[in-house]
Structures are given as C-alpha cells and as structure tokens.
PDB file of C-alpha atoms in Angstrom:
ATOM      1  CA  UNK Z  42      39.152 209.442 167.654  1.00 91.00           C
ATOM      2  CA  UNK Z  43      40.977 210.447 171.352  1.00 97.00           C
ATOM      3  CA  UNK Z  44      45.286 209.699 171.690  1.00 98.00           C
ATOM      4  CA  UNK Z  45      46.983 208.775 174.688  1.00 98.00           C
ATOM      5  CA  UNK Z  46      50.797 210.056 173.958  1.00 98.00           C
ATOM      6  CA  UNK Z  47      53.033 208.680 176.815  1.00 98.00           C
ATOM      7  CA  UNK Z  48      56.513 209.013 176.551  1.00 96.00           C
ATOM      8  CA  UNK Z  49      58.175 205.809 178.632  1.00 96.00           C
ATOM      9  CA  UNK Z  50      61.223 205.620 180.817  1.00 95.00           C
ATOM     10  CA  UNK Z  51      64.688 205.708 180.266  1.00 92.00           C
ATOM     11  CA  UNK Z  52      64.035 209.513 179.780  1.00 89.00           C
ATOM     12  CA  UNK Z  53      65.796 212.594 181.348  1.00 85.00           C
ATOM     13  CA  UNK Z  54      63.100 214.206 184.053  1.00 84.00           C
ATOM     14  CA  UNK Z  55      64.512 217.716 183.997  1.00 81.00           C
ATOM     15  CA  UNK Z  56      63.702 218.785 180.381  1.00 85.00           C
ATOM     16  CA  UNK Z  57      59.952 217.970 179.305  1.00 89.00           C
ATOM     17  CA  UNK Z  58      59.971 215.040 176.479  1.00 92.00           C
ATOM     18  CA  UNK Z  59      60.444 216.801 172.534  1.00 92.00           C
ATOM     19  CA  UNK Z  60      58.580 213.725 171.092  1.00 93.00           C
ATOM     20  CA  UNK Z  61      55.475 214.148 173.498  1.00 94.00           C
ATOM     21  CA  UNK Z  62      55.826 218.110 172.394  1.00 94.00           C
ATOM     22  CA  UNK Z  63      55.908 217.320 168.274  1.00 94.00           C
ATOM     23  CA  UNK Z  64      52.948 214.482 168.504  1.00 96.00           C
ATOM     24  CA  UNK Z  65      51.429 217.127 170.328  1.00 96.00           C
ATOM     25  CA  UNK Z  66      51.631 219.831 167.500  1.00 95.00           C
ATOM     26  CA  UNK Z  67      50.674 217.577 164.863  1.00 96.00           C
ATOM     27  CA  UNK Z  68      47.336 215.797 166.809  1.00 97.00           C
ATOM     28  CA  UNK Z  69      46.482 219.626 167.196  1.00 96.00           C
ATOM     29  CA  UNK Z  70      47.469 220.688 163.473  1.00 95.00           C
ATOM     30  CA  UNK Z  71      44.662 217.425 162.333  1.00 96.00           C
ATOM     31  CA  UNK Z  72      42.082 217.811 164.888  1.00 96.00           C
ATOM     32  CA  UNK Z  73      42.527 215.250 166.645  1.00 97.00           C
ATOM     33  CA  UNK Z  74      41.686 215.269 170.083  1.00 97.00           C
ATOM     34  CA  UNK Z  75      44.961 213.938 172.731  1.00 97.00           C
ATOM     35  CA  UNK Z  76      46.448 213.475 176.077  1.00 96.00           C
ATOM     36  CA  UNK Z  77      50.226 213.956 176.961  1.00 96.00           C
ATOM     37  CA  UNK Z  78      51.856 211.526 179.771  1.00 96.00           C
ATOM     38  CA  UNK Z  79      55.284 211.579 180.926  1.00 95.00           C
ATOM     39  CA  UNK Z  80      55.634 208.096 182.702  1.00 96.00           C
ATOM     40  CA  UNK Z  81      59.265 208.985 182.803  1.00 94.00           C
ATOM     41  CA  UNK Z  82      58.431 212.018 185.343  1.00 92.00           C
ATOM     42  CA  UNK Z  83      55.651 210.638 186.933  1.00 94.00           C
ATOM     43  CA  UNK Z  84      57.482 207.114 187.790  1.00 96.00           C
ATOM     44  CA  UNK Z  85      60.131 210.343 189.373  1.00 92.00           C
ATOM     45  CA  UNK Z  86      57.751 212.077 191.399  1.00 91.00           C
ATOM     46  CA  UNK Z  87      55.404 208.683 192.406  1.00 95.00           C
ATOM     47  CA  UNK Z  88      57.998 206.053 192.919  1.00 96.00           C
ATOM     48  CA  UNK Z  89      61.152 207.770 194.063  1.00 93.00           C
ATOM     49  CA  UNK Z  90      61.879 204.822 196.077  1.00 95.00           C
ATOM     50  CA  UNK Z  91      61.326 202.328 193.419  1.00 96.00           C
ATOM     51  CA  UNK Z  92      62.917 204.817 190.718  1.00 95.00           C
ATOM     52  CA  UNK Z  93      66.520 203.635 190.620  1.00 95.00           C
ATOM     53  CA  UNK Z  94      65.949 200.492 190.154  1.00 97.00           C
ATOM     54  CA  UNK Z  95      63.768 201.397 187.537  1.00 97.00           C
ATOM     55  CA  UNK Z  96      66.144 203.378 185.881  1.00 95.00           C
ATOM     56  CA  UNK Z  97      68.730 200.559 186.191  1.00 95.00           C
ATOM     57  CA  UNK Z  98      66.491 197.902 184.831  1.00 96.00           C
ATOM     58  CA  UNK Z  99      65.959 199.660 181.781  1.00 95.00           C
ATOM     59  CA  UNK Z 100      70.054 199.862 181.271  1.00 95.00           C
ATOM     60  CA  UNK Z 101      70.751 196.289 182.317  1.00 95.00           C
ATOM     61  CA  UNK Z 102      67.412 194.688 181.762  1.00 93.00           C
ATOM     62  CA  UNK Z 103      68.381 193.103 185.902  1.00 96.00           C
ATOM     63  CA  UNK Z 104      65.202 194.310 188.570  1.00 97.00           C
ATOM     64  CA  UNK Z 105      64.431 192.593 191.973  1.00 97.00           C
ATOM     65  CA  UNK Z 106      60.478 190.790 191.829  1.00 97.00           C
ATOM     66  CA  UNK Z 107      59.552 193.633 193.708  1.00 97.00           C
ATOM     67  CA  UNK Z 108      60.437 196.449 192.322  1.00 97.00           C
ATOM     68  CA  UNK Z 109      58.344 194.863 189.614  1.00 97.00           C
ATOM     69  CA  UNK Z 110      55.360 194.630 191.156  1.00 98.00           C
ATOM     70  CA  UNK Z 111      55.256 198.333 191.999  1.00 98.00           C
ATOM     71  CA  UNK Z 112      55.914 198.966 188.813  1.00 98.00           C
ATOM     72  CA  UNK Z 113      53.650 196.894 187.515  1.00 98.00           C
ATOM     73  CA  UNK Z 114      50.525 197.903 189.857  1.00 98.00           C
ATOM     74  CA  UNK Z 115      51.661 201.441 188.895  1.00 98.00           C
ATOM     75  CA  UNK Z 116      51.466 201.051 185.530  1.00 98.00           C
ATOM     76  CA  UNK Z 117      48.182 199.277 186.137  1.00 98.00           C
ATOM     77  CA  UNK Z 118      46.495 201.811 187.821  1.00 98.00           C
ATOM     78  CA  UNK Z 119      47.694 204.746 185.405  1.00 98.00           C
ATOM     79  CA  UNK Z 120      46.411 202.325 182.325  1.00 98.00           C
ATOM     80  CA  UNK Z 121      43.137 201.962 184.025  1.00 98.00           C
ATOM     81  CA  UNK Z 122      42.657 206.215 185.786  1.00 98.00           C
ATOM     82  CA  UNK Z 123      42.888 206.859 181.091  1.00 98.00           C
ATOM     83  CA  UNK Z 124      41.028 204.212 179.931  1.00 98.00           C
ATOM     84  CA  UNK Z 125      38.548 205.642 182.373  1.00 97.00           C
ATOM     85  CA  UNK Z 126      38.382 208.917 181.161  1.00 95.00           C
ATOM     86  CA  UNK Z 127      38.903 208.248 177.407  1.00 96.00           C
ATOM     87  CA  UNK Z 128      37.708 204.562 176.838  1.00 97.00           C
ATOM     88  CA  UNK Z 129      37.963 204.256 173.171  1.00 96.00           C
ATOM     89  CA  UNK Z 130      41.859 206.028 173.454  1.00 98.00           C
ATOM     90  CA  UNK Z 131      45.028 204.693 171.119  1.00 98.00           C
ATOM     91  CA  UNK Z 132      47.660 204.328 173.145  1.00 98.00           C
ATOM     92  CA  UNK Z 133      50.780 205.765 171.408  1.00 98.00           C
ATOM     93  CA  UNK Z 134      54.009 205.337 173.559  1.00 97.00           C
ATOM     94  CA  UNK Z 135      57.439 207.031 172.591  1.00 95.00           C
ATOM     95  CA  UNK Z 136      60.600 204.878 172.858  1.00 95.00           C
ATOM     96  CA  UNK Z 137      63.577 207.129 173.046  1.00 91.00           C
ATOM     97  CA  UNK Z 138      66.241 204.195 172.846  1.00 90.00           C
ATOM     98  CA  UNK Z 139      66.248 200.993 173.322  1.00 93.00           C
ATOM     99  CA  UNK Z 140      66.385 200.931 177.172  1.00 95.00           C
ATOM    100  CA  UNK Z 141      63.020 201.591 177.148  1.00 96.00           C
ATOM    101  CA  UNK Z 142      61.799 198.021 175.688  1.00 96.00           C
ATOM    102  CA  UNK Z 143      61.498 196.545 179.137  1.00 97.00           C
ATOM    103  CA  UNK Z 144      58.677 199.542 180.322  1.00 97.00           C
ATOM    104  CA  UNK Z 145      57.535 199.274 177.044  1.00 97.00           C
ATOM    105  CA  UNK Z 146      57.004 195.037 176.726  1.00 97.00           C
ATOM    106  CA  UNK Z 147      55.675 195.412 180.223  1.00 98.00           C
ATOM    107  CA  UNK Z 148      53.334 198.127 179.631  1.00 98.00           C
ATOM    108  CA  UNK Z 149      51.642 196.482 176.334  1.00 98.00           C
ATOM    109  CA  UNK Z 150      50.848 193.274 177.962  1.00 98.00           C
ATOM    110  CA  UNK Z 151      49.447 195.300 181.181  1.00 98.00           C
ATOM    111  CA  UNK Z 152      47.388 197.202 178.159  1.00 98.00           C
ATOM    112  CA  UNK Z 153      45.876 194.382 176.279  1.00 98.00           C
ATOM    113  CA  UNK Z 154      44.993 192.074 179.348  1.00 97.00           C
ATOM    114  CA  UNK Z 155      42.963 195.039 180.174  1.00 97.00           C
ATOM    115  CA  UNK Z 156      41.063 196.239 177.005  1.00 97.00           C
ATOM    116  CA  UNK Z 157      41.295 195.717 173.036  1.00 96.00           C
ATOM    117  CA  UNK Z 158      42.549 199.219 172.164  1.00 98.00           C
ATOM    118  CA  UNK Z 159      45.096 200.560 169.727  1.00 97.00           C
ATOM    119  CA  UNK Z 160      48.373 200.447 170.902  1.00 98.00           C
ATOM    120  CA  UNK Z 161      51.148 203.013 168.949  1.00 97.00           C
ATOM    121  CA  UNK Z 162      54.940 202.561 169.362  1.00 97.00           C
ATOM    122  CA  UNK Z 163      57.757 205.319 168.023  1.00 95.00           C
ATOM    123  CA  UNK Z 164      61.069 206.410 168.753  1.00 90.00           C
ATOM    124  CA  UNK Z 165      64.761 205.259 168.408  1.00 87.00           C
ATOM    125  CA  UNK Z 166      63.733 202.693 170.908  1.00 90.00           C
ATOM    126  CA  UNK Z 167      62.398 200.417 168.135  1.00 92.00           C
ATOM    127  CA  UNK Z 168      65.974 200.266 166.375  1.00 86.00           C
ATOM    128  CA  UNK Z 169      66.460 196.508 167.563  1.00 90.00           C
ATOM    129  CA  UNK Z 170      63.990 195.143 164.671  1.00 92.00           C
ATOM    130  CA  UNK Z 171      64.328 191.707 166.142  1.00 95.00           C
ATOM    131  CA  UNK Z 172      62.192 192.368 169.214  1.00 96.00           C
ATOM    132  CA  UNK Z 173      60.023 194.504 166.721  1.00 95.00           C
ATOM    133  CA  UNK Z 174      59.280 191.462 164.714  1.00 95.00           C
ATOM    134  CA  UNK Z 175      58.568 189.374 167.119  1.00 96.00           C
ATOM    135  CA  UNK Z 176      56.091 191.482 169.277  1.00 96.00           C
ATOM    136  CA  UNK Z 177      53.709 193.211 166.545  1.00 96.00           C
ATOM    137  CA  UNK Z 178      50.816 192.549 166.329  1.00 94.00           C
ATOM    138  CA  UNK Z 179      50.827 190.435 169.636  1.00 96.00           C
ATOM    139  CA  UNK Z 180      52.077 193.172 172.198  1.00 97.00           C
ATOM    140  CA  UNK Z 181      51.630 196.948 169.686  1.00 97.00           C
ATOM    141  CA  UNK Z 182      49.216 196.745 166.403  1.00 97.00           C
ATOM    142  CA  UNK Z 183      51.811 199.636 164.860  1.00 97.00           C
ATOM    143  CA  UNK Z 184      55.165 200.580 164.577  1.00 96.00           C
ATOM    144  CA  UNK Z 185      56.979 203.980 163.315  1.00 93.00           C
ATOM    145  CA  UNK Z 186      60.215 204.243 162.633  1.00 87.00           C
ATOM    146  CA  UNK Z 187      60.031 206.685 159.701  1.00 74.00           C
ATOM    147  CA  UNK Z 188      60.499 210.298 160.396  1.00 84.00           C
ATOM    148  CA  UNK Z 189      57.714 211.439 162.669  1.00 87.00           C
ATOM    149  CA  UNK Z 190      56.805 214.589 160.546  1.00 89.00           C
ATOM    150  CA  UNK Z 191      55.611 212.244 157.832  1.00 88.00           C
ATOM    151  CA  UNK Z 192      55.082 208.850 159.316  1.00 90.00           C
ATOM    152  CA  UNK Z 193      52.579 210.573 162.125  1.00 94.00           C
ATOM    153  CA  UNK Z 194      50.081 213.457 160.228  1.00 93.00           C
ATOM    154  CA  UNK Z 195      49.427 210.452 157.850  1.00 92.00           C
ATOM    155  CA  UNK Z 196      48.408 207.787 160.283  1.00 94.00           C
ATOM    156  CA  UNK Z 197      46.011 210.275 161.959  1.00 95.00           C
ATOM    157  CA  UNK Z 198      44.549 210.896 158.531  1.00 94.00           C
ATOM    158  CA  UNK Z 199      44.296 206.926 158.410  1.00 93.00           C
ATOM    159  CA  UNK Z 200      46.760 206.643 156.002  1.00 91.00           C
ATOM    160  CA  UNK Z 201      48.923 203.702 157.133  1.00 90.00           C
ATOM    161  CA  UNK Z 202      50.317 201.958 153.642  1.00 89.00           C
ATOM    162  CA  UNK Z 203      53.396 204.014 153.823  1.00 88.00           C
ATOM    163  CA  UNK Z 204      57.031 203.657 154.130  1.00 89.00           C
ATOM    164  CA  UNK Z 205      58.334 203.671 158.031  1.00 89.00           C
ATOM    165  CA  UNK Z 206      54.646 202.492 159.155  1.00 93.00           C
ATOM    166  CA  UNK Z 207      54.534 198.550 160.166  1.00 94.00           C
ATOM    167  CA  UNK Z 208      57.246 198.426 157.657  1.00 93.00           C
ATOM    168  CA  UNK Z 209      61.065 199.034 158.140  1.00 89.00           C
ATOM    169  CA  UNK Z 210      61.483 201.094 154.712  1.00 86.00           C
ATOM    170  CA  UNK Z 211      63.137 204.454 156.438  1.00 77.00           C
ATOM    171  CA  UNK Z 212      62.911 207.201 154.087  1.00 77.00           C
ATOM    172  CA  UNK Z 213      64.729 210.482 155.058  1.00 81.00           C
ATOM    173  CA  UNK Z 214      63.083 213.952 154.864  1.00 82.00           C
ATOM    174  CA  UNK Z 215      65.696 215.856 152.895  1.00 82.00           C
ATOM    175  CA  UNK Z 216      64.397 219.754 153.502  1.00 84.00           C
ATOM    176  CA  UNK Z 217      63.621 220.008 157.135  1.00 83.00           C
ATOM    177  CA  UNK Z 218      62.052 223.284 156.935  1.00 82.00           C
ATOM    178  CA  UNK Z 219      59.450 222.451 154.455  1.00 83.00           C
ATOM    179  CA  UNK Z 220      58.399 220.013 157.171  1.00 84.00           C
ATOM    180  CA  UNK Z 221      58.688 221.864 160.109  1.00 83.00           C
ATOM    181  CA  UNK Z 222      56.612 221.559 163.460  1.00 88.00           C
ATOM    182  CA  UNK Z 223      57.523 224.099 166.182  1.00 90.00           C
ATOM    183  CA  UNK Z 224      56.967 221.436 169.651  1.00 93.00           C
ATOM    184  CA  UNK Z 225      54.171 222.456 171.733  1.00 92.00           C
ATOM    185  CA  UNK Z 226      55.296 221.982 175.489  1.00 91.00           C
ATOM    186  CA  UNK Z 227      50.994 223.510 176.465  1.00 89.00           C
ATOM    187  CA  UNK Z 228      50.077 220.126 178.078  1.00 90.00           C
ATOM    188  CA  UNK Z 229      53.248 219.147 179.062  1.00 86.00           C
ATOM    189  CA  UNK Z 230      55.565 222.015 180.966  1.00 81.00           C
ATOM    190  CA  UNK Z 231      53.265 223.091 183.562  1.00 74.00           C
ATOM    191  CA  UNK Z 232      54.145 219.907 184.893  1.00 73.00           C
ATOM    192  CA  UNK Z 233      57.802 219.893 185.500  1.00 70.00           C
ATOM    193  CA  UNK Z 234      58.672 221.164 189.256  1.00 60.00           C
ATOM    194  CA  UNK Z 235      62.527 220.319 188.577  1.00 51.00           C
ATOM    195  CA  UNK Z 236      64.236 222.980 186.477  1.00 48.00           C
ATOM    196  CA  UNK Z 237      67.593 222.633 184.803  1.00 52.00           C
ATOM    197  CA  UNK Z 238      68.718 225.877 185.638  1.00 52.00           C
ATOM    198  CA  UNK Z 239      68.024 228.143 188.799  1.00 59.00           C
ATOM    199  CA  UNK Z 240      64.419 228.610 188.095  1.00 63.00           C
ATOM    200  CA  UNK Z 241      64.462 228.829 184.262  1.00 72.00           C
ATOM    201  CA  UNK Z 242      62.875 225.741 182.647  1.00 80.00           C
ATOM    202  CA  UNK Z 243      65.167 224.500 179.500  1.00 85.00           C
ATOM    203  CA  UNK Z 244      63.835 223.010 176.068  1.00 90.00           C
ATOM    204  CA  UNK Z 245      65.134 220.536 173.615  1.00 91.00           C
ATOM    205  CA  UNK Z 246      65.425 222.141 170.245  1.00 92.00           C
ATOM    206  CA  UNK Z 247      67.107 220.577 166.794  1.00 91.00           C
ATOM    207  CA  UNK Z 248      68.476 222.440 164.149  1.00 92.00           C
ATOM    208  CA  UNK Z 249      70.153 219.473 162.312  1.00 90.00           C
ATOM    209  CA  UNK Z 250      69.771 216.107 161.674  1.00 88.00           C
ATOM    210  CA  UNK Z 251      72.650 213.535 160.862  1.00 86.00           C
ATOM    211  CA  UNK Z 252      76.238 214.138 161.321  1.00 87.00           C
ATOM    212  CA  UNK Z 253      78.855 215.115 158.374  1.00 86.00           C
ATOM    213  CA  UNK Z 254      81.624 212.520 160.014  1.00 84.00           C
ATOM    214  CA  UNK Z 255      81.301 208.458 160.123  1.00 84.00           C
ATOM    215  CA  UNK Z 256      83.148 207.809 163.353  1.00 86.00           C
ATOM    216  CA  UNK Z 257      83.187 203.993 163.239  1.00 85.00           C
ATOM    217  CA  UNK Z 258      81.910 203.573 167.063  1.00 86.00           C
ATOM    218  CA  UNK Z 259      78.639 205.981 166.238  1.00 83.00           C
ATOM    219  CA  UNK Z 260      75.296 204.873 164.826  1.00 76.00           C
ATOM    220  CA  UNK Z 261      74.450 207.925 163.306  1.00 79.00           C
ATOM    221  CA  UNK Z 262      75.918 207.943 160.140  1.00 75.00           C
ATOM    222  CA  UNK Z 263      74.836 204.220 159.651  1.00 73.00           C
ATOM    223  CA  UNK Z 264      70.553 205.967 160.717  1.00 75.00           C
ATOM    224  CA  UNK Z 265      70.835 209.560 158.771  1.00 77.00           C
ATOM    225  CA  UNK Z 266      72.610 208.965 155.487  1.00 80.00           C
ATOM    226  CA  UNK Z 267      72.858 212.651 154.485  1.00 85.00           C
ATOM    227  CA  UNK Z 268      73.685 215.749 157.087  1.00 88.00           C
ATOM    228  CA  UNK Z 269      70.487 217.828 157.070  1.00 88.00           C
ATOM    229  CA  UNK Z 270      70.317 220.965 158.876  1.00 91.00           C
ATOM    230  CA  UNK Z 271      67.413 224.018 159.342  1.00 92.00           C
ATOM    231  CA  UNK Z 272      67.426 227.354 158.130  1.00 93.00           C
ATOM    232  CA  UNK Z 273      68.572 229.313 160.972  1.00 94.00           C
ATOM    233  CA  UNK Z 274      65.319 231.576 160.427  1.00 94.00           C
ATOM    234  CA  UNK Z 275      63.328 229.036 160.770  1.00 91.00           C
ATOM    235  CA  UNK Z 276      65.338 227.794 164.645  1.00 94.00           C
ATOM    236  CA  UNK Z 277      65.456 231.564 165.416  1.00 95.00           C
ATOM    237  CA  UNK Z 278      61.148 231.407 164.961  1.00 94.00           C
ATOM    238  CA  UNK Z 279      61.145 228.284 166.905  1.00 94.00           C
ATOM    239  CA  UNK Z 280      63.452 229.980 170.020  1.00 95.00           C
ATOM    240  CA  UNK Z 281      60.980 233.428 169.985  1.00 96.00           C
ATOM    241  CA  UNK Z 282      57.813 231.301 169.790  1.00 94.00           C
ATOM    242  CA  UNK Z 283      58.720 229.199 173.060  1.00 93.00           C
ATOM    243  CA  UNK Z 284      59.768 232.203 174.383  1.00 94.00           C
ATOM    244  CA  UNK Z 285      56.353 234.399 173.650  1.00 94.00           C
ATOM    245  CA  UNK Z 286      54.381 231.240 175.149  1.00 90.00           C
ATOM    246  CA  UNK Z 287      56.688 230.312 177.647  1.00 87.00           C
ATOM    247  CA  UNK Z 288      58.952 232.735 178.616  1.00 88.00           C
ATOM    248  CA  UNK Z 289      61.905 229.609 177.542  1.00 89.00           C
ATOM    249  CA  UNK Z 290      65.461 231.588 177.438  1.00 89.00           C
ATOM    250  CA  UNK Z 291      67.375 228.415 177.883  1.00 88.00           C
ATOM    251  CA  UNK Z 292      67.482 225.944 175.384  1.00 91.00           C
ATOM    252  CA  UNK Z 293      69.484 221.926 174.841  1.00 90.00           C
ATOM    253  CA  UNK Z 294      70.253 221.278 171.342  1.00 92.00           C
ATOM    254  CA  UNK Z 295      69.894 217.693 170.469  1.00 90.00           C
ATOM    255  CA  UNK Z 296      71.959 218.060 167.442  1.00 89.00           C
ATOM    256  CA  UNK Z 297      75.168 215.334 166.926  1.00 87.00           C
ATOM    257  CA  UNK Z 298      76.667 218.422 165.641  1.00 85.00           C
ATOM    258  CA  UNK Z 299      75.081 221.714 165.904  1.00 86.00           C
ATOM    259  CA  UNK Z 300      78.185 223.082 163.808  1.00 88.00           C
ATOM    260  CA  UNK Z 301      78.197 221.038 160.712  1.00 86.00           C
ATOM    261  CA  UNK Z 302      77.479 224.118 158.897  1.00 88.00           C
ATOM    262  CA  UNK Z 303      78.741 227.434 160.372  1.00 92.00           C
ATOM    263  CA  UNK Z 304      77.056 229.591 158.253  1.00 92.00           C
ATOM    264  CA  UNK Z 305      74.048 228.402 159.391  1.00 91.00           C
ATOM    265  CA  UNK Z 306      75.166 228.554 162.471  1.00 92.00           C
ATOM    266  CA  UNK Z 307      76.679 231.877 162.255  1.00 95.00           C
ATOM    267  CA  UNK Z 308      73.908 233.433 161.196  1.00 95.00           C
ATOM    268  CA  UNK Z 309      71.350 231.367 163.954  1.00 93.00           C
ATOM    269  CA  UNK Z 310      74.073 233.635 166.402  1.00 93.00           C
TER     270      UNK Z 310
END
C-alpha cells in the first residue's frame, strides 16, 4: 500500500500541519509507504495571485469562474503528478475545518474523473454530517471522525469496522499518554520557507483535548465531552524530540485550555 497524505486549504502556511506529521508517523510505525503534500502551502507559493480568492472561497463559498478554473487546473496537474509516481496510491486528505469542504469536494471530483483510486477524508471538517452523508461513496470511500490515534492505525492494518470509520460513533481516548504519538515532520518541514518567528520555525503541539468550561458560543465542550491532558513528562519529551530532530525551539499549543490542569502546566514549566 502507498498513501498520499494531503493537507487541504484552508490552513495557516507559517507552521507545517500537525495532521500530516501525526499521520506520517503512524504510517512509518506500520511500515506503510507514504508521501506528504501540503496543498495549502503549495497553493500559497505557486498560485500567489489567486491565493486570496481561493482562501476567501473557503470561508464564503463564493469564487469567480477564472479563479476556479486556475485552481481546478492546478489540482488536476498535482493529482496527475502524484499518480505518475504511485499509480495505486490511496489519497488521504485532511480537512482542518468545514472551511476545507469546497476544496475537498473539488479535489474528490477531479480524482474520481482521472482514476479509481481509494479516497479517504478525515479531520474536523467532517463535522458537517449532512455533507458527509450526501457525498460518502460517491465522492470518497472512507471518512474518519474518531480520534486519529485509534482509527488511522486500524485502517492501515485493514480494520475498517470500528467506531468513527464511515460512521459518527465517536469515542474519546481516556488516556492520551497511552496513545501518545510524537509527530514526524521530516517529510514536510524542509518545504517551509516562511517561518513565523525570526529565522526560527515553529511547530504545533497538543498537550490536552477538550475544556473544563461549557461556554454557549463554543463547540469544544460538545465535541470533547471530557477534558483530558497529557503527562508533563510526555509533552516535554515531544518538545525535546523535535529539538533534537530539527533544532526547533518554538512551539504553538493547539490546546483550547492549556491551564486546564495547573498541576500539569506547572510541572511542564
């Protein structure tokens, strides 16, 4: 099996996507050949004149015909190039949020038009269950809504009859330390030429999931029923590992509430 891991817009371009690094590490652990592609960054670099219009399309669903044609032509070229190197590759595309749906839908249609390869979608962008149910089987073959540390290794091992794979039976991981995966950025970090800090690249890091609050305007409490945090030692080990691999000294936490456990935060510091 070969997997083409693809990060779709809309996504920040000054930090490499955490999703690709996590999926890449789990592919390596399961000895699955794979490549990583950050289409958000590539579009920013190669379609600079159209980037703002494409970025706005993700938010507003409004795009002019000329920009859409430019993007469609570029996507068709990229998918064709990927297929030329690995004709039987599985396309696994990550949607950071529902803002990624327009590009995901266009991408799936293009892939379906040029080949019969398996298409997998995952990420928070699949929170739009109506869109997923309408397009499952026609535009894509598999969708993942459970925590990736459970579903992705299972898929790589041929197990697909699990909660969160092609269904919305979400199950939380209670012990994040037990399922801890240190992201592998080696296939993508070198492609980033726009560091967030002065000549110092910065990586994402996740120390907890969920929140202790239940604010009415926020969906985190609905998505994550229980607030969970990793042991400070695990988080420190990840930061040290990324420093030893890449010389990274700067990290941006994805946590909704980094001080949900002051004991863990104090110990980490």
